[in-house]
Coordinates of C-alpha atoms in Angstrom, one line a residue:
Chain A
M4 CA -17.2 -33.9 58.5
M5 CA -14.5 -33.3 56.4
I6 CA -11.4 -32.6 56.9
P7 CA -10.1 -28.8 55.5
L8 CA -9.4 -28.5 52.3
R9 CA -6.9 -26.2 53.1
Y10 CA -5.0 -29.3 54.9
N11 CA -4.5 -30.9 51.9
L12 CA -3.5 -27.6 49.3
R13 CA -1.0 -26.2 51.7
S14 CA 0.9 -30.1 52.4
L15 CA 1.2 -29.7 48.2
A16 CA 2.5 -26.6 48.7
V17 CA 5.1 -27.5 51.3
R18 CA 5.9 -30.4 48.9
K19 CA 7.2 -28.0 46.2
T20 CA 9.3 -30.2 44.3
T21 CA 7.2 -33.1 43.8
T22 CA 4.1 -31.5 43.5
F23 CA 5.7 -29.7 40.7
A24 CA 7.4 -32.8 39.2
T25 CA 3.5 -34.9 38.9
A26 CA 1.6 -31.2 38.5
F27 CA 3.7 -31.1 35.0
G28 CA 3.5 -34.4 34.1
I29 CA 0.2 -33.8 34.4
A30 CA 0.2 -30.6 32.8
L31 CA 2.0 -32.3 29.4
V32 CA -1.0 -35.1 29.2
V33 CA -3.6 -32.4 29.4
F34 CA -1.9 -30.2 27.4
V35 CA -1.3 -32.9 24.5
L36 CA -5.5 -34.1 24.6
A37 CA -6.4 -30.3 25.1
S38 CA -4.9 -29.2 21.8
A39 CA -6.0 -32.6 19.7
L40 CA -9.5 -32.0 20.5
M41 CA -9.5 -27.9 20.2
L42 CA -8.1 -28.7 17.2
S43 CA -10.4 -31.3 16.4
A44 CA -13.3 -28.5 17.8
G45 CA -11.1 -26.1 15.0
V46 CA -11.6 -28.2 12.0
R47 CA -14.9 -29.0 12.7
K48 CA -15.6 -24.9 13.4
T49 CA -14.2 -24.2 10.1
M50 CA -15.7 -26.4 8.1
R51 CA -19.4 -25.6 10.2
T52 CA -19.2 -22.3 9.4
S53 CA -18.1 -22.6 5.8
G54 CA -21.6 -23.5 5.0
H55 CA -25.1 -21.1 4.8
P56 CA -28.5 -22.9 5.8
D57 CA -30.3 -21.3 2.9
V58 CA -27.8 -22.7 0.6
A59 CA -27.9 -26.2 -1.1
I60 CA -25.0 -27.6 -3.3
V61 CA -25.5 -30.0 -6.0
M62 CA -23.2 -32.9 -7.0
R63 CA -23.2 -36.0 -8.9
K64 CA -24.7 -38.5 -7.0
G65 CA -22.6 -41.0 -4.7
S66 CA -19.3 -38.6 -5.0
D67 CA -18.4 -37.6 -1.6
N68 CA -16.7 -34.5 -2.0
E69 CA -16.8 -31.7 -5.0
L70 CA -13.0 -33.1 -6.7
S71 CA -15.2 -36.6 -7.5
S72 CA -18.2 -34.8 -8.8
T73 CA -19.0 -33.7 -12.5
V74 CA -22.3 -31.5 -13.2
E75 CA -23.2 -31.0 -16.6
S76 CA -22.6 -27.3 -18.0
A77 CA -25.8 -28.0 -19.3
S78 CA -27.8 -28.5 -16.2
I79 CA -26.8 -25.9 -14.5
N80 CA -29.9 -23.2 -15.6
V81 CA -32.0 -26.5 -14.4
I82 CA -30.7 -26.8 -11.2
A83 CA -30.7 -23.0 -10.3
A84 CA -34.4 -23.0 -11.7
A85 CA -35.4 -25.6 -9.1
P86 CA -38.5 -25.4 -6.6
G87 CA -37.5 -23.8 -3.4
A88 CA -34.6 -21.9 -5.3
K89 CA -34.8 -18.4 -4.8
A90 CA -34.9 -15.7 -7.6
S91 CA -31.5 -14.0 -8.6
T92 CA -30.7 -10.3 -8.3
P93 CA -28.4 -8.3 -9.5
D94 CA -27.0 -8.2 -5.5
L95 CA -27.4 -11.8 -4.6
P96 CA -27.2 -14.0 -7.3
S97 CA -29.2 -17.0 -6.5
S98 CA -26.7 -20.1 -7.5
S99 CA -22.9 -20.5 -8.4
P100 CA -21.2 -23.5 -10.9
E101 CA -18.1 -24.1 -9.5
L102 CA -15.3 -26.2 -10.3
V103 CA -12.7 -27.6 -7.6
I104 CA -9.4 -29.3 -8.2
V105 CA -6.3 -29.4 -6.7
A106 CA -2.6 -28.4 -7.5
A107 CA 0.4 -29.3 -5.9
I108 CA 2.3 -26.6 -4.8
E109 CA 5.8 -26.6 -2.9
K110 CA 5.2 -25.7 0.7
L111 CA 7.6 -23.4 2.3
G112 CA 9.3 -24.2 5.0
A113 CA 9.1 -28.1 4.6
S114 CA 10.6 -30.3 1.8
G115 CA 8.3 -31.5 -1.0
V116 CA 4.8 -30.5 -2.4
T117 CA 1.4 -30.6 -1.0
N118 CA -2.2 -30.4 -2.3
V119 CA -3.8 -26.8 -2.6
Q120 CA -7.5 -26.4 -3.4
L121 CA -8.4 -24.7 -6.5
R122 CA -11.8 -23.3 -7.0
G123 CA -13.2 -21.8 -10.4
V124 CA -16.1 -19.5 -9.7
P125 CA -18.0 -17.5 -11.9
E126 CA -18.0 -13.7 -12.4
H127 CA -20.4 -13.3 -9.3
G128 CA -19.1 -15.6 -7.4
M129 CA -17.8 -13.7 -4.4
R130 CA -21.4 -11.9 -4.3
F131 CA -22.6 -15.2 -4.2
R132 CA -20.8 -15.1 -0.9
P133 CA -21.4 -11.7 0.7
E134 CA -19.2 -12.5 3.9
M135 CA -16.2 -12.6 1.7
R136 CA -14.0 -9.2 1.2
I137 CA -11.0 -8.6 -0.6
I138 CA -8.1 -7.7 2.1
A139 CA -5.5 -6.6 -0.3
G140 CA -5.3 -6.0 -4.3
R141 CA -8.2 -7.0 -6.0
A142 CA -10.3 -9.7 -7.7
P143 CA -9.0 -11.9 -10.7
A144 CA -10.3 -9.9 -13.8
P145 CA -12.1 -12.6 -16.3
G146 CA -10.1 -13.6 -19.1
Q147 CA -6.8 -12.8 -17.1
D148 CA -4.2 -15.4 -15.9
E149 CA -5.3 -14.1 -12.1
V150 CA -6.2 -16.1 -9.2
M151 CA -6.6 -14.4 -5.8
I152 CA -5.8 -16.5 -2.5
G153 CA -7.6 -17.3 1.2
A154 CA -5.7 -15.5 3.5
R155 CA -4.8 -18.4 5.6
L156 CA -2.5 -19.6 2.3
R157 CA -0.5 -16.5 2.3
G158 CA 3.2 -16.8 2.6
R159 CA 2.9 -20.3 3.2
F160 CA 3.3 -21.8 0.0
R161 CA 5.8 -20.6 -3.2
G162 CA 4.4 -18.3 -5.3
L163 CA 1.0 -17.8 -3.1
D164 CA 1.7 -14.2 -1.5
L165 CA 0.5 -10.9 -3.4
G166 CA 2.4 -10.1 -7.0
Q167 CA 3.7 -13.6 -6.8
S168 CA 2.8 -16.6 -9.8
F169 CA 2.8 -20.1 -9.4
E170 CA 2.0 -23.0 -11.7
I171 CA -1.8 -23.5 -11.9
R172 CA -0.2 -26.9 -13.6
K173 CA 2.6 -27.6 -16.1
N174 CA 3.4 -24.5 -18.0
R175 CA 0.3 -22.8 -17.1
Q176 CA 1.3 -19.6 -14.7
A177 CA -1.0 -17.5 -12.8
R178 CA -0.3 -14.1 -11.3
V179 CA -1.7 -13.6 -7.7
V180 CA -3.4 -10.3 -7.2
G181 CA -5.6 -10.2 -4.5
V182 CA -6.3 -11.6 -0.9
F183 CA -9.7 -12.5 0.7
E184 CA -10.8 -13.3 3.7
A185 CA -14.0 -15.6 4.2
G186 CA -14.6 -15.3 7.7
G187 CA -12.3 -17.8 9.0
T188 CA -14.2 -20.8 6.7
S189 CA -12.7 -23.7 4.4
H190 CA -12.3 -21.1 1.5
D191 CA -9.6 -19.0 3.3
S192 CA -7.3 -21.8 2.4
E193 CA -8.3 -21.6 -1.0
V194 CA -7.2 -20.4 -4.5
W195 CA -9.7 -18.4 -6.1
M196 CA -10.0 -18.1 -10.1
D197 CA -12.7 -17.4 -12.8
L198 CA -13.8 -20.3 -13.9
D199 CA -13.3 -20.2 -17.4
L200 CA -9.3 -20.0 -16.6
L201 CA -9.8 -23.5 -14.5
R202 CA -11.6 -25.3 -16.9
T203 CA -9.4 -24.4 -19.6
S204 CA -6.7 -25.6 -17.8
F205 CA -7.7 -28.8 -16.9
S206 CA -9.4 -29.2 -20.0
R207 CA -12.4 -29.5 -18.0
Q208 CA -14.8 -27.5 -20.6
G209 CA -18.3 -28.4 -20.4
Y210 CA -18.2 -29.5 -16.8
V211 CA -18.2 -28.2 -13.4
S212 CA -17.7 -29.9 -10.1
S213 CA -21.1 -28.7 -7.9
V214 CA -23.4 -26.0 -8.3
R215 CA -24.7 -24.3 -5.1
V216 CA -28.3 -22.8 -4.9
R217 CA -29.4 -20.2 -2.8
L218 CA -32.9 -21.1 -1.4
S219 CA -35.7 -19.3 -0.8
S220 CA -35.8 -20.1 2.8
P221 CA -34.1 -23.0 4.7
A222 CA -37.5 -24.6 4.9
A223 CA -37.8 -24.7 0.9
F224 CA -34.7 -27.4 1.1
D225 CA -37.3 -30.5 1.0
A226 CA -38.7 -29.2 -2.1
F227 CA -35.7 -28.3 -3.8
R228 CA -33.7 -31.7 -2.9
A229 CA -36.9 -34.1 -4.1
A230 CA -36.7 -31.6 -7.9
I231 CA -33.2 -32.6 -7.9
E232 CA -33.1 -36.2 -6.7
G233 CA -36.8 -37.1 -7.9
E234 CA -35.4 -36.2 -11.9
K235 CA -33.4 -39.7 -12.4
R236 CA -32.2 -38.4 -16.0
F237 CA -29.8 -35.9 -13.6
G238 CA -28.3 -38.5 -11.3
F239 CA -27.7 -35.9 -8.8
M240 CA -28.1 -35.3 -5.7
A241 CA -28.6 -32.1 -2.7
L242 CA -27.4 -31.3 0.0
R243 CA -27.5 -28.4 2.5
E244 CA -24.5 -26.7 2.1
A245 CA -23.8 -26.7 6.1
E246 CA -24.4 -30.6 6.0
F247 CA -21.9 -30.9 3.2
Y248 CA -19.1 -29.2 5.1
E249 CA -19.9 -31.4 8.2
K250 CA -19.7 -34.1 6.7
Q251 CA -16.3 -32.8 4.9
S252 CA -14.6 -32.0 8.2
E253 CA -15.6 -36.0 9.8
G254 CA -13.0 -37.7 8.7
T255 CA -10.2 -35.4 9.8
S256 CA -12.0 -34.3 13.2
I257 CA -12.3 -37.8 14.2
F258 CA -8.5 -38.8 12.8
I259 CA -7.1 -35.7 14.9
S260 CA -9.6 -36.7 17.8
A261 CA -8.8 -40.5 17.8
I262 CA -4.6 -40.3 17.5
G263 CA -4.7 -37.3 20.6
S264 CA -7.0 -39.5 22.5
I265 CA -4.8 -42.3 22.1
V266 CA -1.7 -40.3 22.7
S267 CA -3.4 -38.9 25.6
V268 CA -4.4 -42.0 27.1
F269 CA -0.6 -43.7 27.0
F270 CA 1.0 -40.6 28.4
A271 CA -1.6 -40.6 30.8
I272 CA -0.9 -44.1 32.1
G273 CA 2.4 -42.8 33.0
A274 CA 1.1 -39.5 34.8
M275 CA -0.9 -41.6 36.7
I276 CA 2.1 -43.3 38.1
G277 CA 3.7 -40.6 39.1
A278 CA 0.9 -39.1 40.7
M279 CA 0.4 -42.2 42.7
I280 CA 4.0 -42.4 43.6
T281 CA 3.8 -38.9 45.0
M282 CA 0.3 -39.5 46.7
Y283 CA 2.1 -42.6 48.1
G284 CA 5.0 -40.8 48.8
A285 CA 2.5 -37.9 50.8
V286 CA 0.8 -41.2 52.8
A287 CA 4.2 -42.3 53.7
N288 CA 5.8 -39.0 55.2
R289 CA 2.1 -38.1 56.9
Q290 CA 1.4 -40.9 59.2
R291 CA 2.0 -38.9 62.1
E292 CA -0.5 -37.1 61.1
I293 CA -2.7 -39.5 59.8
G294 CA -3.0 -41.2 63.1
T295 CA -3.8 -38.2 64.6
L296 CA -6.4 -37.4 62.8
R297 CA -8.0 -40.6 63.6
A298 CA -7.3 -40.1 66.8
I299 CA -9.0 -36.9 67.2
G300 CA -11.9 -38.9 65.7
F301 CA -12.2 -38.3 61.9
S302 CA -13.5 -41.5 60.0
R303 CA -11.6 -43.8 57.6
R304 CA -14.4 -42.7 55.3
A305 CA -13.2 -38.7 55.7
I306 CA -9.3 -39.9 55.6
L307 CA -10.1 -41.5 52.3
L308 CA -11.8 -38.5 50.8
S309 CA -9.3 -36.3 51.7
F310 CA -6.2 -37.8 50.4
L311 CA -8.5 -38.5 47.5
L312 CA -9.2 -35.0 47.2
E313 CA -5.6 -33.8 47.7
S314 CA -4.3 -35.8 44.7
T315 CA -7.5 -34.5 42.4
S316 CA -6.4 -31.0 43.4
L317 CA -2.6 -31.9 42.3
A318 CA -4.3 -33.2 39.3
L319 CA -6.5 -30.1 38.4
I320 CA -3.7 -27.9 39.2
G321 CA -1.9 -29.6 36.5
G322 CA -5.0 -29.8 34.5
A323 CA -5.2 -25.9 34.6
V324 CA -1.9 -25.5 33.3
G325 CA -2.2 -28.0 30.2
V326 CA -5.6 -26.3 29.4
A327 CA -3.7 -22.9 29.8
G328 CA -0.8 -24.3 27.5
A329 CA -3.5 -25.3 25.1
M330 CA -5.2 -22.0 24.9
A331 CA -1.8 -20.3 24.1
M332 CA -2.3 -22.7 20.9
G333 CA -5.2 -20.5 19.9
F334 CA -2.5 -18.1 18.7
V335 CA -1.1 -20.3 16.0
K336 CA -2.6 -21.5 12.8
I337 CA -1.7 -24.7 11.8
S338 CA -1.8 -26.2 8.3
M339 CA -3.1 -30.2 7.9
M340 CA -4.4 -32.4 5.2
N341 CA -8.3 -32.4 5.0
F342 CA -9.3 -36.6 4.1
Q343 CA -12.2 -35.4 2.2
S344 CA -10.6 -33.0 -0.3
W345 CA -7.4 -33.9 -0.2
S346 CA -5.7 -30.8 0.0
E347 CA -4.1 -28.9 2.5
M348 CA -6.4 -26.5 4.7
V349 CA -5.3 -24.6 7.8
F350 CA -6.8 -24.8 10.9
T351 CA -6.9 -23.1 14.0
F352 CA -7.7 -24.6 17.7
D353 CA -10.9 -23.7 19.3
P354 CA -11.0 -23.9 23.2
T355 CA -14.9 -24.8 23.4
P356 CA -16.2 -25.1 26.7
Q357 CA -16.9 -28.9 26.0
V358 CA -13.1 -29.2 25.2
I359 CA -12.4 -27.6 28.6
L360 CA -14.6 -29.2 30.6
T361 CA -13.2 -32.5 28.8
A362 CA -9.6 -31.8 29.7
F363 CA -10.4 -31.1 33.1
T364 CA -12.7 -34.3 33.9
F365 CA -9.4 -35.9 31.9
A366 CA -7.1 -34.5 34.5
A367 CA -9.3 -35.0 38.1
S368 CA -9.7 -38.6 36.9
M369 CA -5.8 -38.8 36.4
G370 CA -5.9 -37.2 39.9
L371 CA -8.6 -40.1 41.4
L372 CA -7.0 -42.7 39.8
G373 CA -3.8 -42.0 40.8
G374 CA -4.5 -41.1 44.0
F375 CA -7.2 -44.3 44.8
L376 CA -4.5 -47.0 46.0
P377 CA -2.6 -44.7 48.1
A378 CA -5.8 -42.9 50.0
I379 CA -7.1 -46.8 50.4
R380 CA -3.4 -46.9 52.1
A381 CA -4.3 -44.0 54.1
A382 CA -7.8 -44.6 55.3
R383 CA -6.7 -48.3 56.6
T384 CA -3.5 -46.7 58.7
S385 CA -4.2 -48.1 62.4
P386 CA -3.8 -44.5 64.5
V387 CA -2.0 -46.3 67.0
E388 CA 0.8 -47.6 64.5
A389 CA 0.6 -44.4 62.6
M390 CA 1.7 -42.5 65.6
R391 CA 4.5 -45.3 66.7
G392 CA 5.9 -45.5 63.2
G393 CA 5.7 -41.7 62.0
Chain B
M13 CA -31.2 -47.9 112.7
T14 CA -32.4 -50.9 111.4
A15 CA -30.2 -53.6 109.6
A16 CA -32.6 -53.1 106.3
E17 CA -32.1 -49.5 106.8
T18 CA -28.5 -50.4 106.9
K19 CA -28.3 -52.4 103.9
A20 CA -30.2 -50.0 101.9
E21 CA -28.1 -46.9 102.7
T22 CA -24.7 -49.3 102.0
K23 CA -26.4 -49.8 98.6
A24 CA -27.3 -46.5 97.9
E25 CA -23.6 -46.0 98.7
S26 CA -21.8 -48.2 96.0
K27 CA -24.2 -47.0 94.0
A28 CA -23.4 -43.5 94.2
E29 CA -19.2 -45.2 94.1
A30 CA -20.1 -46.6 91.0
A31 CA -21.6 -44.0 89.4
E32 CA -18.3 -41.8 89.9
V33 CA -16.7 -44.5 88.0
L34 CA -15.6 -42.9 84.3
I35 CA -13.5 -45.9 83.1
S36 CA -13.8 -49.6 83.9
V37 CA -11.5 -52.2 82.5
R38 CA -12.4 -55.8 83.3
G39 CA -9.9 -58.5 82.3
V40 CA -8.4 -57.2 79.5
V41 CA -5.7 -58.9 77.6
K42 CA -4.1 -57.6 75.0
T43 CA -1.5 -59.6 72.6
Y44 CA 0.3 -58.9 69.4
E45 CA 1.9 -61.4 67.1
R46 CA 5.5 -60.3 66.8
G47 CA 7.5 -62.6 64.3
G48 CA 5.6 -65.9 64.7
E49 CA 5.6 -65.0 68.6
T50 CA 2.4 -64.2 70.9
L51 CA 3.4 -60.8 73.0
R52 CA 1.1 -60.6 75.9
V53 CA 1.4 -57.1 76.5
L54 CA -1.9 -56.9 79.3
D55 CA -2.8 -60.4 81.0
G56 CA -6.2 -60.1 82.5
L57 CA -6.2 -56.3 83.8
D58 CA -8.5 -54.8 86.1
L59 CA -8.8 -50.9 86.5
D60 CA -11.3 -48.5 88.1
V61 CA -10.9 -44.5 87.0
K62 CA -13.3 -42.4 88.7
K63 CA -14.6 -39.2 87.3
G64 CA -12.7 -35.9 87.7
A65 CA -9.5 -38.1 88.6
F66 CA -6.1 -37.2 87.7
E67 CA -4.1 -40.6 87.8
A68 CA -0.8 -41.3 86.0
L69 CA 0.3 -44.7 84.6
M70 CA 3.7 -45.4 85.5
G71 CA 6.2 -48.6 85.1
P72 CA 9.2 -50.0 83.1
S73 CA 9.3 -50.1 78.9
G74 CA 7.2 -52.5 77.4
S75 CA 5.2 -52.7 81.1
G76 CA 1.8 -51.9 78.7
K77 CA 1.1 -48.4 80.2
S78 CA 0.9 -47.1 76.7
T79 CA -1.3 -50.1 75.2
L80 CA -3.8 -49.5 78.6
L81 CA -3.8 -45.5 77.3
N82 CA -4.8 -46.7 73.7
L83 CA -7.4 -49.4 74.8
I84 CA -9.0 -46.8 77.1
A85 CA -9.3 -44.2 74.4
G86 CA -10.7 -46.0 71.8
L87 CA -7.7 -46.1 69.6
D88 CA -7.0 -49.9 70.1
R89 CA -9.0 -52.7 71.0
P90 CA -8.2 -56.0 73.6
T91 CA -7.8 -59.3 73.0
A92 CA -10.2 -59.7 75.7
G93 CA -12.1 -58.4 78.4
T94 CA -14.2 -55.5 78.5
I95 CA -13.6 -51.8 78.9
T96 CA -16.9 -49.5 80.0
V97 CA -16.1 -45.6 79.1
G98 CA -18.9 -43.5 80.7
G99 CA -21.2 -45.9 80.9
K100 CA -20.4 -47.1 77.1
R101 CA -18.9 -50.9 76.5
I102 CA -16.1 -49.1 73.7
D103 CA -14.7 -52.8 73.1
E104 CA -18.2 -53.6 71.1
L105 CA -18.2 -50.6 69.0
G106 CA -17.2 -50.6 65.3
E107 CA -14.8 -48.9 63.5
S108 CA -16.4 -45.7 62.7
A109 CA -19.1 -45.6 65.7
L110 CA -15.5 -45.7 67.7
A111 CA -14.2 -43.0 65.7
K112 CA -17.2 -40.9 66.5
W113 CA -16.9 -41.9 70.4
R114 CA -13.2 -40.7 70.3
G115 CA -14.1 -37.1 68.8
D116 CA -17.2 -36.9 71.8
T117 CA -15.7 -38.6 74.6
I118 CA -11.8 -38.3 74.4
G119 CA -9.0 -35.4 74.1
F120 CA -5.5 -36.8 73.0
V121 CA -2.5 -35.2 74.4
F122 CA 0.9 -36.3 73.0
Q123 CA 4.5 -36.6 73.0
S124 CA 5.5 -35.5 70.4
F125 CA 2.3 -33.0 70.5
N126 CA 0.8 -34.1 67.1
L127 CA -0.4 -30.9 65.2
L128 CA -0.4 -30.6 61.4
P129 CA 2.4 -28.5 60.9
V130 CA 0.5 -26.9 57.6
L131 CA -2.3 -25.7 59.7
T132 CA -2.0 -22.8 61.8
A133 CA -2.8 -22.9 65.6
L134 CA -6.5 -21.7 66.1
E135 CA -6.7 -24.4 62.6
N136 CA -5.2 -26.7 64.6
V137 CA -7.3 -26.5 67.8
T138 CA -10.6 -26.3 65.5
L139 CA -10.0 -29.7 64.1
P140 CA -12.2 -31.5 66.5
L141 CA -15.2 -29.6 66.4
L142 CA -15.4 -30.1 62.5
L143 CA -17.0 -33.3 63.6
T144 CA -19.8 -31.6 65.6
R145 CA -22.5 -29.7 64.7
V146 CA -20.8 -26.2 65.7
A147 CA -21.5 -23.6 63.1
A148 CA -18.2 -22.0 61.4
K149 CA -18.1 -18.7 63.9
E150 CA -19.3 -20.7 66.8
R151 CA -16.2 -23.2 65.9
E152 CA -13.5 -20.3 65.5
A153 CA -15.1 -18.3 68.8
R154 CA -14.4 -21.7 71.2
A155 CA -11.2 -22.6 69.7
T156 CA -9.8 -18.9 70.7
T157 CA -11.5 -19.8 74.3
A158 CA -9.3 -22.8 74.5
L159 CA -6.2 -20.6 73.4
R160 CA -6.9 -18.3 75.5
I161 CA -7.1 -20.9 78.6
V162 CA -3.6 -22.4 77.8
G163 CA -2.4 -19.0 77.5
L164 CA -2.0 -18.9 73.8
E165 CA -4.5 -16.2 72.6
D166 CA -1.5 -14.1 71.4
R167 CA -0.2 -17.3 69.0
L168 CA -3.6 -18.3 67.2
H169 CA -2.3 -17.6 63.6
H170 CA 1.2 -18.9 64.3
Y171 CA 2.1 -22.3 62.5
P172 CA 3.8 -24.7 64.9
R173 CA 7.0 -24.3 63.1
Q174 CA 6.7 -20.5 64.9
L175 CA 6.0 -21.7 68.0
S176 CA 8.0 -23.7 70.8
G177 CA 8.1 -27.2 72.2
G178 CA 6.3 -25.9 75.4
Q179 CA 4.0 -23.7 73.3
E180 CA 2.9 -26.5 70.8
Q181 CA 1.6 -28.9 73.9
R182 CA -0.3 -26.3 75.0
V183 CA -1.7 -25.8 71.8
A184 CA -2.4 -29.7 72.0
I185 CA -3.9 -29.1 74.9
A186 CA -5.9 -26.9 73.6
R187 CA -7.1 -29.2 70.6
A188 CA -7.7 -31.9 73.3
I189 CA -10.2 -29.3 75.5
V190 CA -12.1 -28.0 72.8
N191 CA -14.6 -30.3 72.4
D192 CA -15.3 -30.6 76.3
P193 CA -14.8 -34.3 76.3
A194 CA -15.3 -36.4 79.5
L195 CA -11.8 -37.6 79.4
I196 CA -8.2 -36.5 78.5
V197 CA -5.5 -38.8 77.3
A198 CA -1.7 -37.9 77.5
D199 CA 0.9 -39.9 76.4
E200 CA 4.3 -38.7 77.7
P201 CA 2.9 -35.2 77.6
T202 CA 6.2 -33.6 79.1
G203 CA 8.7 -36.1 77.2
D204 CA 9.8 -34.0 74.7
L205 CA 10.2 -30.8 77.0
D206 CA 12.5 -29.1 78.6
R207 CA 11.9 -28.6 82.7
K208 CA 10.3 -25.3 82.4
S209 CA 7.8 -25.9 79.6
A210 CA 7.0 -29.4 81.2
E211 CA 6.3 -27.7 84.3
D212 CA 4.3 -25.0 82.6
V213 CA 2.4 -28.4 81.1
L214 CA 1.8 -29.9 84.1
S215 CA 0.6 -26.9 86.1
L216 CA -1.9 -26.5 83.0
L217 CA -3.1 -29.9 83.5
E218 CA -3.6 -29.8 86.8
R219 CA -5.8 -26.8 86.7
L220 CA -7.8 -28.3 84.0
N221 CA -8.3 -31.5 86.2
K222 CA -8.7 -28.9 89.6
Q223 CA -10.7 -26.0 88.2
L224 CA -12.3 -27.5 85.1
G225 CA -13.2 -31.0 86.5
K226 CA -11.6 -33.1 83.9
T227 CA -10.6 -36.5 84.1
I228 CA -6.7 -37.2 83.1
V229 CA -5.1 -40.7 82.6
M230 CA -1.3 -39.6 81.9
V231 CA 1.2 -42.0 81.0
T232 CA 4.7 -40.9 82.3
H233 CA 8.1 -42.0 82.9
D234 CA 9.1 -38.8 85.1
P235 CA 8.2 -39.2 88.8
A236 CA 7.7 -35.6 88.8
A237 CA 5.0 -35.3 86.6
A238 CA 3.5 -38.4 87.9
E239 CA 3.7 -36.4 91.5
R240 CA 0.7 -33.5 90.2
A241 CA -1.4 -36.2 89.8
S242 CA -4.0 -37.6 92.6
I243 CA -3.1 -41.6 92.1
V244 CA 0.0 -43.1 90.5
R245 CA -0.7 -46.5 89.4
R246 CA 2.5 -48.8 88.5
L247 CA 2.2 -51.3 85.6
D248 CA 4.6 -54.4 85.3
K249 CA 4.7 -57.1 82.7
G250 CA 1.4 -56.5 81.9
Q251 CA -0.5 -56.2 85.6
L252 CA -1.2 -53.4 87.9
Q253 CA 1.4 -53.5 90.8

């Protein structure tokens, strides 16, 4: 039978200062880890939700993003008519040839410039993505130097707000006439404009970066892909849009997770030492209590488990504070470089159940490891010596 | 009465007498290593304690009385010799078997009460019952009864810091009897108490012995405490005098 947990919890409550200091140290570590994992999950979520299961994206074979891909305009209609592609209707166009370029724009509140992704879309580009909606202003008019911006860019860059102007490229000003929302996808961090405006501004006539094609069903992808990639004279590849965005998020997501995990592991060593010192103190201060429990008949294993439970409880208290702090980061939007597109994107922290479970497991592990040696010392305590010294 | 009948009767008498012995200590030696020197605290000691006895062990500091009590209670092991309690050789038991035996057989009363400060009186008294298969509700009922026996039924939910020294020791006695142990060992039970509280605690121990038939072995320096015992034994230099 185990020593009741309330004995450990109340003992923690008695030693308020050391309990608070140790839990705070663990909370900081868990906060760093949980924040990094939540951001990584946020990146993956943003990119994953950007893709539709029934949409395929066609790019130049060998290119790993739209920036490095070129598709000749002459191929667009052939791609749009490939087997598996859905027939166009006026309400829901079946394809969208798009040009993607990055522009260096001054970031507000920070020195220097940063890349922002510009996307040139055909007139029906918004209708191709029914989830998109304009939340302020209007859509840019074709033939005008007008753009609309994703909601997450608003107010973060010089000239990128409704009614303001910025340079698409040197001496080519464009005015922001609308702000759109794309359901938290990566498009929310893009500047959209007429395809021809972007082509002429960067002398890319005759080319687009990619062609998105709506399929008759998600299952039609294999036939579509076979048709596109089987045509050797094109040299194109077809990917499911969801798969494409998943790959786009991989580098950034892994980078954030790795940095967060490395920093957390180093911090964790400090926090574990803190927990160990606290638990050694607890064992030393409670010699008489340990001796009494042993005398009454509790086994060494019961004492070991009791002190391990105490250190784990302490770590979980810290973990809960750390996770709560990281969850509060859900209200924060963070702007960072996407290493695939080399452009700035805005992400949110996504507190998935898996991240929360990982954070608590990490906290519990710190408690278990930090408390292990002190618990062994407690279990080895001789009842006679304990009561003599205590 | 024939010689054979007389022999048979004597044998039966000595068997009955032997059956009454609860604690049997034979040739017990206990040595400690201190600063490279071997201290012989108990030196080939023999002792029998009968079931239902209330015995006091007295002697000067360092005479080995607490060491003997710890050996009888299975808290420590002899360097040589045998200790049998309730027919069981406890010097042969392994660590966890000894812990279980203590939980089943011994009730402890310490000089400094040794209550867990973060648990209430009721929770402290319940502790030994956690080592049994008794259900939670029954544990609470038994602990409440034990506290009623020591006259503290109105202090069930008080923490040790909210009790006087005498009350703390009575809670400790309740903890010692809650498991209905065969033997209660008390190490200076009145050492930290004022005269009045000491009298109350001794009266309680006396009552446990006389009314509930508990066997009690008590170490004490206090002659007034020893007077309450039915047998007083004196130890000096590791030997019973």
